[in-house]
PDB file of C-alpha atoms in Angstrom:
ATOM      1  CA  UNK A   1     143.632 176.164 -84.882  1.00  0.00           C
ATOM      2  CA  UNK A   2     142.188 178.588 -87.350  1.00  0.00           C
ATOM      3  CA  UNK A   3     143.203 182.136 -85.592  1.00  0.00           C
ATOM      4  CA  UNK A   4     141.476 183.844 -88.114  1.00  0.00           C
ATOM      5  CA  UNK A   5     138.138 183.024 -86.480  1.00  0.00           C
ATOM      6  CA  UNK A   6     136.464 185.066 -83.256  1.00  0.00           C
ATOM      7  CA  UNK A   7     135.451 183.621 -80.418  1.00  0.00           C
ATOM      8  CA  UNK A   8     131.857 184.875 -80.382  1.00  0.00           C
ATOM      9  CA  UNK A   9     132.040 183.745 -84.462  1.00  0.00           C
ATOM     10  CA  UNK A  10     132.757 180.295 -82.925  1.00  0.00           C
ATOM     11  CA  UNK A  11     130.008 180.767 -80.316  1.00  0.00           C
ATOM     12  CA  UNK A  12     127.078 181.185 -82.827  1.00  0.00           C
ATOM     13  CA  UNK A  13     128.750 178.854 -84.901  1.00  0.00           C
ATOM     14  CA  UNK A  14     128.401 175.706 -81.460  1.00  0.00           C
ATOM     15  CA  UNK A  15     125.018 177.516 -81.577  1.00  0.00           C
ATOM     16  CA  UNK A  16     124.032 176.732 -85.460  1.00  0.00           C
ATOM     17  CA  UNK A  17     125.533 172.553 -85.127  1.00  0.00           C
ATOM     18  CA  UNK A  18     123.189 172.496 -81.592  1.00  0.00           C
ATOM     19  CA  UNK A  19     119.685 173.623 -83.728  1.00  0.00           C
ATOM     20  CA  UNK A  20     120.269 171.573 -86.083  1.00  0.00           C
ATOM     21  CA  UNK A  21     120.577 168.776 -84.628  1.00  0.00           C
ATOM     22  CA  UNK A  22     118.018 169.137 -82.124  1.00  0.00           C
ATOM     23  CA  UNK A  23     115.918 169.888 -85.702  1.00  0.00           C
ATOM     24  CA  UNK A  24     116.838 166.406 -86.539  1.00  0.00           C
ATOM     25  CA  UNK A  25     115.569 165.160 -83.622  1.00  0.00           C
ATOM     26  CA  UNK A  26     112.470 166.807 -84.099  1.00  0.00           C
ATOM     27  CA  UNK A  27     112.116 165.322 -87.939  1.00  0.00           C
ATOM     28  CA  UNK A  28     111.156 161.790 -86.379  1.00  0.00           C
ATOM     29  CA  UNK A  29     109.300 162.900 -83.166  1.00  0.00           C
ATOM     30  CA  UNK A  30     105.987 161.573 -83.274  1.00  0.00           C
ATOM     31  CA  UNK A  31     103.627 164.061 -84.811  1.00  0.00           C
ATOM     32  CA  UNK A  32     101.399 165.360 -81.840  1.00  0.00           C
ATOM     33  CA  UNK A  33      97.938 164.773 -83.822  1.00  0.00           C
ATOM     34  CA  UNK A  34      99.056 160.944 -83.008  1.00  0.00           C
ATOM     35  CA  UNK A  35      98.421 161.384 -79.336  1.00  0.00           C
ATOM     36  CA  UNK A  36      95.163 163.416 -79.821  1.00  0.00           C
ATOM     37  CA  UNK A  37      94.177 160.268 -82.213  1.00  0.00           C
ATOM     38  CA  UNK A  38      95.529 157.663 -79.848  1.00  0.00           C
ATOM     39  CA  UNK A  39      93.695 159.588 -77.032  1.00  0.00           C
ATOM     40  CA  UNK A  40      90.189 159.658 -79.363  1.00  0.00           C
ATOM     41  CA  UNK A  41      90.533 155.643 -80.145  1.00  0.00           C
ATOM     42  CA  UNK A  42      90.971 154.577 -76.379  1.00  0.00           C
ATOM     43  CA  UNK A  43      87.917 156.508 -75.291  1.00  0.00           C
ATOM     44  CA  UNK A  44      85.539 155.218 -78.508  1.00  0.00           C
ATOM     45  CA  UNK A  45      87.062 152.069 -76.807  1.00  0.00           C
ATOM     46  CA  UNK A  46      85.586 152.513 -73.526  1.00  0.00           C
ATOM     47  CA  UNK A  47      82.454 154.279 -74.390  1.00  0.00           C
ATOM     48  CA  UNK A  48      82.350 150.440 -76.976  1.00  0.00           C
ATOM     49  CA  UNK A  49      82.549 148.678 -73.535  1.00  0.00           C
ATOM     50  CA  UNK A  50      80.516 150.708 -71.005  1.00  0.00           C
ATOM     51  CA  UNK A  51      77.623 150.553 -74.276  1.00  0.00           C
ATOM     52  CA  UNK A  52      77.016 146.715 -73.323  1.00  0.00           C
ATOM     53  CA  UNK A  53      76.181 145.948 -76.987  1.00  0.00           C
ATOM     54  CA  UNK A  54      78.323 143.203 -77.933  1.00  0.00           C
ATOM     55  CA  UNK A  55      77.653 145.043 -81.860  1.00  0.00           C
ATOM     56  CA  UNK A  56      78.507 148.501 -80.836  1.00  0.00           C
ATOM     57  CA  UNK A  57      81.551 146.586 -78.713  1.00  0.00           C
ATOM     58  CA  UNK A  58      82.102 144.722 -81.817  1.00  0.00           C
ATOM     59  CA  UNK A  59      82.415 147.102 -84.851  1.00  0.00           C
ATOM     60  CA  UNK A  60      83.632 150.393 -82.008  1.00  0.00           C
ATOM     61  CA  UNK A  61      87.400 148.460 -80.953  1.00  0.00           C
ATOM     62  CA  UNK A  62      87.509 146.483 -83.942  1.00  0.00           C
ATOM     63  CA  UNK A  63      88.269 149.633 -86.592  1.00  0.00           C
ATOM     64  CA  UNK A  64      89.600 152.102 -83.599  1.00  0.00           C
ATOM     65  CA  UNK A  65      92.142 149.105 -83.384  1.00  0.00           C
ATOM     66  CA  UNK A  66      93.052 148.607 -86.555  1.00  0.00           C
ATOM     67  CA  UNK A  67      93.205 152.214 -87.338  1.00  0.00           C
ATOM     68  CA  UNK A  68      95.788 152.822 -83.759  1.00  0.00           C
ATOM     69  CA  UNK A  69      97.803 150.247 -85.365  1.00  0.00           C
ATOM     70  CA  UNK A  70      97.021 151.739 -88.805  1.00  0.00           C
ATOM     71  CA  UNK A  71      98.695 155.353 -87.189  1.00  0.00           C
ATOM     72  CA  UNK A  72     101.405 153.501 -85.350  1.00  0.00           C
ATOM     73  CA  UNK A  73     102.368 151.153 -88.086  1.00  0.00           C
ATOM     74  CA  UNK A  74     102.682 154.662 -90.910  1.00  0.00           C
ATOM     75  CA  UNK A  75     104.234 156.555 -87.771  1.00  0.00           C
ATOM     76  CA  UNK A  76     107.198 153.603 -87.072  1.00  0.00           C
ATOM     77  CA  UNK A  77     108.259 153.485 -91.048  1.00  0.00           C
ATOM     78  CA  UNK A  78     107.215 157.250 -92.397  1.00  0.00           C
ATOM     79  CA  UNK A  79     109.354 158.421 -90.003  1.00  0.00           C
ATOM     80  CA  UNK A  80     111.873 155.096 -90.326  1.00  0.00           C
ATOM     81  CA  UNK A  81     112.267 155.899 -94.307  1.00  0.00           C
ATOM     82  CA  UNK A  82     113.191 159.843 -93.825  1.00  0.00           C
ATOM     83  CA  UNK A  83     115.971 159.680 -91.386  1.00  0.00           C
ATOM     84  CA  UNK A  84     117.014 158.051 -88.574  1.00  0.00           C
ATOM     85  CA  UNK A  85     118.856 158.932 -85.276  1.00  0.00           C
ATOM     86  CA  UNK A  86     122.244 158.226 -84.061  1.00  0.00           C
ATOM     87  CA  UNK A  87     120.734 156.410 -81.163  1.00  0.00           C
ATOM     88  CA  UNK A  88     123.146 155.600 -79.413  1.00  0.00           C
ATOM     89  CA  UNK A  89     126.041 158.612 -79.414  1.00  0.00           C
ATOM     90  CA  UNK A  90     122.544 161.304 -78.539  1.00  0.00           C
ATOM     91  CA  UNK A  91     120.322 158.858 -76.204  1.00  0.00           C
ATOM     92  CA  UNK A  92     123.126 156.314 -74.272  1.00  0.00           C
ATOM     93  CA  UNK A  93     122.756 153.010 -72.336  1.00  0.00           C
ATOM     94  CA  UNK A  94     121.801 154.842 -70.094  1.00  0.00           C
ATOM     95  CA  UNK A  95     118.856 157.282 -71.699  1.00  0.00           C
ATOM     96  CA  UNK A  96     117.905 153.528 -72.864  1.00  0.00           C
ATOM     97  CA  UNK A  97     118.067 152.604 -68.974  1.00  0.00           C
ATOM     98  CA  UNK A  98     115.799 155.617 -67.355  1.00  0.00           C
ATOM     99  CA  UNK A  99     113.727 154.888 -70.213  1.00  0.00           C
ATOM    100  CA  UNK A 100     112.971 151.154 -69.813  1.00  0.00           C
ATOM    101  CA  UNK A 101     112.987 151.721 -65.853  1.00  0.00           C
ATOM    102  CA  UNK A 102     110.397 154.649 -66.375  1.00  0.00           C
ATOM    103  CA  UNK A 103     107.855 152.543 -68.093  1.00  0.00           C
ATOM    104  CA  UNK A 104     107.924 149.588 -65.948  1.00  0.00           C
ATOM    105  CA  UNK A 105     107.144 151.630 -62.200  1.00  0.00           C
ATOM    106  CA  UNK A 106     104.404 153.204 -64.589  1.00  0.00           C
ATOM    107  CA  UNK A 107     102.805 149.551 -65.174  1.00  0.00           C
ATOM    108  CA  UNK A 108     103.587 148.202 -61.871  1.00  0.00           C
ATOM    109  CA  UNK A 109     102.207 151.822 -60.571  1.00  0.00           C
ATOM    110  CA  UNK A 110      99.253 151.210 -61.973  1.00  0.00           C
ATOM    111  CA  UNK A 111      98.615 147.352 -61.857  1.00  0.00           C
ATOM    112  CA  UNK A 112      99.750 148.120 -58.285  1.00  0.00           C
ATOM    113  CA  UNK A 113      96.861 150.266 -57.634  1.00  0.00           C
ATOM    114  CA  UNK A 114      93.906 148.635 -59.225  1.00  0.00           C
ATOM    115  CA  UNK A 115      95.058 145.019 -57.502  1.00  0.00           C
ATOM    116  CA  UNK A 116      95.353 147.024 -54.265  1.00  0.00           C
ATOM    117  CA  UNK A 117      92.056 148.920 -54.972  1.00  0.00           C
ATOM    118  CA  UNK A 118      89.938 145.547 -55.713  1.00  0.00           C
ATOM    119  CA  UNK A 119      91.396 144.058 -53.008  1.00  0.00           C
ATOM    120  CA  UNK A 120      89.522 146.265 -50.885  1.00  0.00           C
ATOM    121  CA  UNK A 121      86.481 146.202 -52.611  1.00  0.00           C
ATOM    122  CA  UNK A 122      86.134 149.672 -54.143  1.00  0.00           C
ATOM    123  CA  UNK A 123      84.287 150.239 -57.235  1.00  0.00           C
ATOM    124  CA  UNK A 124      86.111 151.458 -60.456  1.00  0.00           C
ATOM    125  CA  UNK A 125      84.562 154.948 -60.413  1.00  0.00           C
ATOM    126  CA  UNK A 126      86.024 156.310 -63.970  1.00  0.00           C
ATOM    127  CA  UNK A 127      83.786 152.875 -65.060  1.00  0.00           C
ATOM    128  CA  UNK A 128      79.904 152.846 -65.606  1.00  0.00           C
ATOM    129  CA  UNK A 129      80.088 149.208 -65.932  1.00  0.00           C
ATOM    130  CA  UNK A 130      81.340 148.960 -62.027  1.00  0.00           C
ATOM    131  CA  UNK A 131      78.957 152.188 -61.152  1.00  0.00           C
ATOM    132  CA  UNK A 132      76.254 149.424 -62.278  1.00  0.00           C
ATOM    133  CA  UNK A 133      77.382 146.738 -60.100  1.00  0.00           C
TER     134      UNK A 133
ATOM    135  CA  UNK B   1     139.256 163.322 -75.288  1.00  0.00           C
ATOM    136  CA  UNK B   2     138.522 163.992 -78.909  1.00  0.00           C
ATOM    137  CA  UNK B   3     141.842 165.660 -80.449  1.00  0.00           C
ATOM    138  CA  UNK B   4     140.668 170.090 -81.573  1.00  0.00           C
ATOM    139  CA  UNK B   5     141.278 170.929 -85.931  1.00  0.00           C
ATOM    140  CA  UNK B   6     139.424 172.797 -87.583  1.00  0.00           C
ATOM    141  CA  UNK B   7     138.276 172.430 -90.857  1.00  0.00           C
ATOM    142  CA  UNK B   8     137.438 175.094 -93.193  1.00  0.00           C
ATOM    143  CA  UNK B   9     136.491 173.022 -95.615  1.00  0.00           C
ATOM    144  CA  UNK B  10     133.184 171.849 -92.365  1.00  0.00           C
ATOM    145  CA  UNK B  11     133.037 175.403 -91.316  1.00  0.00           C
ATOM    146  CA  UNK B  12     131.381 177.193 -94.044  1.00  0.00           C
ATOM    147  CA  UNK B  13     128.276 177.721 -93.176  1.00  0.00           C
ATOM    148  CA  UNK B  14     125.611 175.677 -95.247  1.00  0.00           C
ATOM    149  CA  UNK B  15     128.111 172.863 -94.700  1.00  0.00           C
ATOM    150  CA  UNK B  16     128.455 172.958 -91.384  1.00  0.00           C
ATOM    151  CA  UNK B  17     124.643 172.559 -91.052  1.00  0.00           C
ATOM    152  CA  UNK B  18     124.137 170.267 -93.639  1.00  0.00           C
ATOM    153  CA  UNK B  19     127.746 168.066 -90.898  1.00  0.00           C
ATOM    154  CA  UNK B  20     125.621 169.061 -88.242  1.00  0.00           C
ATOM    155  CA  UNK B  21     122.307 167.401 -88.790  1.00  0.00           C
ATOM    156  CA  UNK B  22     123.860 164.469 -90.389  1.00  0.00           C
ATOM    157  CA  UNK B  23     126.319 163.559 -87.802  1.00  0.00           C
ATOM    158  CA  UNK B  24     122.477 163.526 -85.507  1.00  0.00           C
ATOM    159  CA  UNK B  25     121.742 160.394 -87.382  1.00  0.00           C
ATOM    160  CA  UNK B  26     122.689 157.743 -89.195  1.00  0.00           C
ATOM    161  CA  UNK B  27     121.241 158.529 -92.497  1.00  0.00           C
ATOM    162  CA  UNK B  28     118.990 161.828 -94.054  1.00  0.00           C
ATOM    163  CA  UNK B  29     117.016 161.319 -96.487  1.00  0.00           C
ATOM    164  CA  UNK B  30     117.517 163.521 -99.392  1.00  0.00           C
ATOM    165  CA  UNK B  31     114.074 165.272 -98.863  1.00  0.00           C
ATOM    166  CA  UNK B  32     114.560 165.878 -95.183  1.00  0.00           C
ATOM    167  CA  UNK B  33     118.553 167.434 -95.302  1.00  0.00           C
ATOM    168  CA  UNK B  34     116.912 170.447 -97.693  1.00  0.00           C
ATOM    169  CA  UNK B  35     113.781 171.614 -95.298  1.00  0.00           C
ATOM    170  CA  UNK B  36     115.806 171.559 -92.403  1.00  0.00           C
ATOM    171  CA  UNK B  37     118.391 172.891 -93.735  1.00  0.00           C
ATOM    172  CA  UNK B  38     116.813 175.190 -96.034  1.00  0.00           C
ATOM    173  CA  UNK B  39     118.572 174.804 -99.181  1.00  0.00           C
ATOM    174  CA  UNK B  40     117.614 173.954-103.002  1.00  0.00           C
ATOM    175  CA  UNK B  41     117.732 170.249-104.223  1.00  0.00           C
ATOM    176  CA  UNK B  42     120.944 172.194-107.017  1.00  0.00           C
ATOM    177  CA  UNK B  43     122.368 173.706-103.536  1.00  0.00           C
ATOM    178  CA  UNK B  44     122.174 170.512-101.920  1.00  0.00           C
ATOM    179  CA  UNK B  45     123.243 169.011-104.448  1.00  0.00           C
ATOM    180  CA  UNK B  46     126.694 170.665-105.788  1.00  0.00           C
ATOM    181  CA  UNK B  47     127.097 170.688-101.327  1.00  0.00           C
ATOM    182  CA  UNK B  48     126.816 167.163-100.562  1.00  0.00           C
ATOM    183  CA  UNK B  49     129.227 166.276-103.938  1.00  0.00           C
ATOM    184  CA  UNK B  50     131.217 168.468-102.844  1.00  0.00           C
ATOM    185  CA  UNK B  51     131.855 166.631 -98.821  1.00  0.00           C
ATOM    186  CA  UNK B  52     131.422 163.381-101.072  1.00  0.00           C
ATOM    187  CA  UNK B  53     134.356 164.507-102.608  1.00  0.00           C
ATOM    188  CA  UNK B  54     136.167 164.969 -99.245  1.00  0.00           C
ATOM    189  CA  UNK B  55     134.951 161.667 -97.945  1.00  0.00           C
ATOM    190  CA  UNK B  56     133.458 163.046 -95.497  1.00  0.00           C
ATOM    191  CA  UNK B  57     129.490 162.537 -96.757  1.00  0.00           C
ATOM    192  CA  UNK B  58     128.745 159.021 -98.750  1.00  0.00           C
ATOM    193  CA  UNK B  59     125.694 159.292-101.047  1.00  0.00           C
ATOM    194  CA  UNK B  60     122.761 156.018-101.341  1.00  0.00           C
ATOM    195  CA  UNK B  61     120.251 155.980-103.945  1.00  0.00           C
ATOM    196  CA  UNK B  62     118.057 153.702-103.984  1.00  0.00           C
ATOM    197  CA  UNK B  63     114.569 152.371-105.346  1.00  0.00           C
ATOM    198  CA  UNK B  64     110.939 152.694-103.301  1.00  0.00           C
ATOM    199  CA  UNK B  65     109.064 150.792-105.808  1.00  0.00           C
ATOM    200  CA  UNK B  66     109.521 152.618-109.348  1.00  0.00           C
ATOM    201  CA  UNK B  67     110.818 155.616-107.148  1.00  0.00           C
ATOM    202  CA  UNK B  68     114.486 157.191-106.267  1.00  0.00           C
ATOM    203  CA  UNK B  69     115.747 157.658-103.017  1.00  0.00           C
ATOM    204  CA  UNK B  70     118.628 159.132-102.127  1.00  0.00           C
ATOM    205  CA  UNK B  71     120.222 159.657 -98.864  1.00  0.00           C
ATOM    206  CA  UNK B  72     123.852 161.140 -97.203  1.00  0.00           C
ATOM    207  CA  UNK B  73     125.350 159.890 -94.446  1.00  0.00           C
ATOM    208  CA  UNK B  74     128.566 161.018 -92.549  1.00  0.00           C
ATOM    209  CA  UNK B  75     131.561 158.641 -92.993  1.00  0.00           C
ATOM    210  CA  UNK B  76     133.347 157.394 -90.659  1.00  0.00           C
ATOM    211  CA  UNK B  77     136.164 160.450 -91.343  1.00  0.00           C
ATOM    212  CA  UNK B  78     132.599 163.201 -92.076  1.00  0.00           C
ATOM    213  CA  UNK B  79     132.380 162.069 -88.040  1.00  0.00           C
ATOM    214  CA  UNK B  80     135.570 162.213 -86.828  1.00  0.00           C
ATOM    215  CA  UNK B  81     136.239 165.139 -89.033  1.00  0.00           C
ATOM    216  CA  UNK B  82     132.922 166.872 -87.297  1.00  0.00           C
ATOM    217  CA  UNK B  83     134.333 166.075 -83.375  1.00  0.00           C
ATOM    218  CA  UNK B  84     137.014 167.166 -84.646  1.00  0.00           C
ATOM    219  CA  UNK B  85     136.181 170.844 -85.359  1.00  0.00           C
ATOM    220  CA  UNK B  86     133.059 171.095 -82.427  1.00  0.00           C
ATOM    221  CA  UNK B  87     136.165 170.542 -80.134  1.00  0.00           C
ATOM    222  CA  UNK B  88     138.282 173.157 -82.111  1.00  0.00           C
ATOM    223  CA  UNK B  89     135.376 175.312 -81.952  1.00  0.00           C
ATOM    224  CA  UNK B  90     135.084 174.681 -77.866  1.00  0.00           C
ATOM    225  CA  UNK B  91     138.827 175.731 -77.439  1.00  0.00           C
ATOM    226  CA  UNK B  92     138.362 178.858 -78.896  1.00  0.00           C
ATOM    227  CA  UNK B  93     135.231 180.155 -76.594  1.00  0.00           C
ATOM    228  CA  UNK B  94     137.083 177.952 -73.569  1.00  0.00           C
ATOM    229  CA  UNK B  95     140.110 180.214 -74.467  1.00  0.00           C
ATOM    230  CA  UNK B  96     138.801 183.348 -75.062  1.00  0.00           C
ATOM    231  CA  UNK B  97     136.530 183.165 -71.412  1.00  0.00           C
ATOM    232  CA  UNK B  98     133.534 184.071 -73.419  1.00  0.00           C
ATOM    233  CA  UNK B  99     130.668 182.698 -71.178  1.00  0.00           C
ATOM    234  CA  UNK B 100     127.711 180.746 -73.193  1.00  0.00           C
ATOM    235  CA  UNK B 101     124.734 181.067 -71.681  1.00  0.00           C
ATOM    236  CA  UNK B 102     121.765 178.964 -72.699  1.00  0.00           C
ATOM    237  CA  UNK B 103     118.852 180.617 -74.646  1.00  0.00           C
TER     238      UNK B 103
END
């Protein structure tokens, strides 16, 4: 133990360690513009489906899927090449289970609500095609 | 429990920043370390060499196409030394009775 080190210096060093580790994790995070691009792609697909035009549907869906898939691959492999987080120590088994559980919860709730509404005879209010039916 | 051992080599502010970053990752590209820590290429090379000589860091040079890519990772000894250093800092803070509030 270094007896010359003051407690406030040790505190600062611990804060610096936490700051650097946060930065390391941030370097692997997906940038906000990616999520906006995915959202725009989803809206475009929805609008194309509602257009009732086979040509528009074919073109827009193809372009949107290619763009989203390309961006996703670039995000994954770009980040993977630059830095790889020590996930087993930072995330841990409980963290991984929590993420998978959350995804299944969302999927289960969405499907449950959708089938429930359909069984109840509800029209799809957010969908032009559903309203027209 | 990790034994506490203050490490003079790691405690230097620049090396502490580099080792802290590397402790969070399996490995990191040279450019990522340089940008995150805010060092010049030559300064980072010098610090990485010091850590490599101590056996704390492993430097890997690969080629992506024709472009050389340098990356670094903490060795087992480096990670152990970092954990022991953190334990020593925490011990010092705890003994002093200082309360650290989250910012």
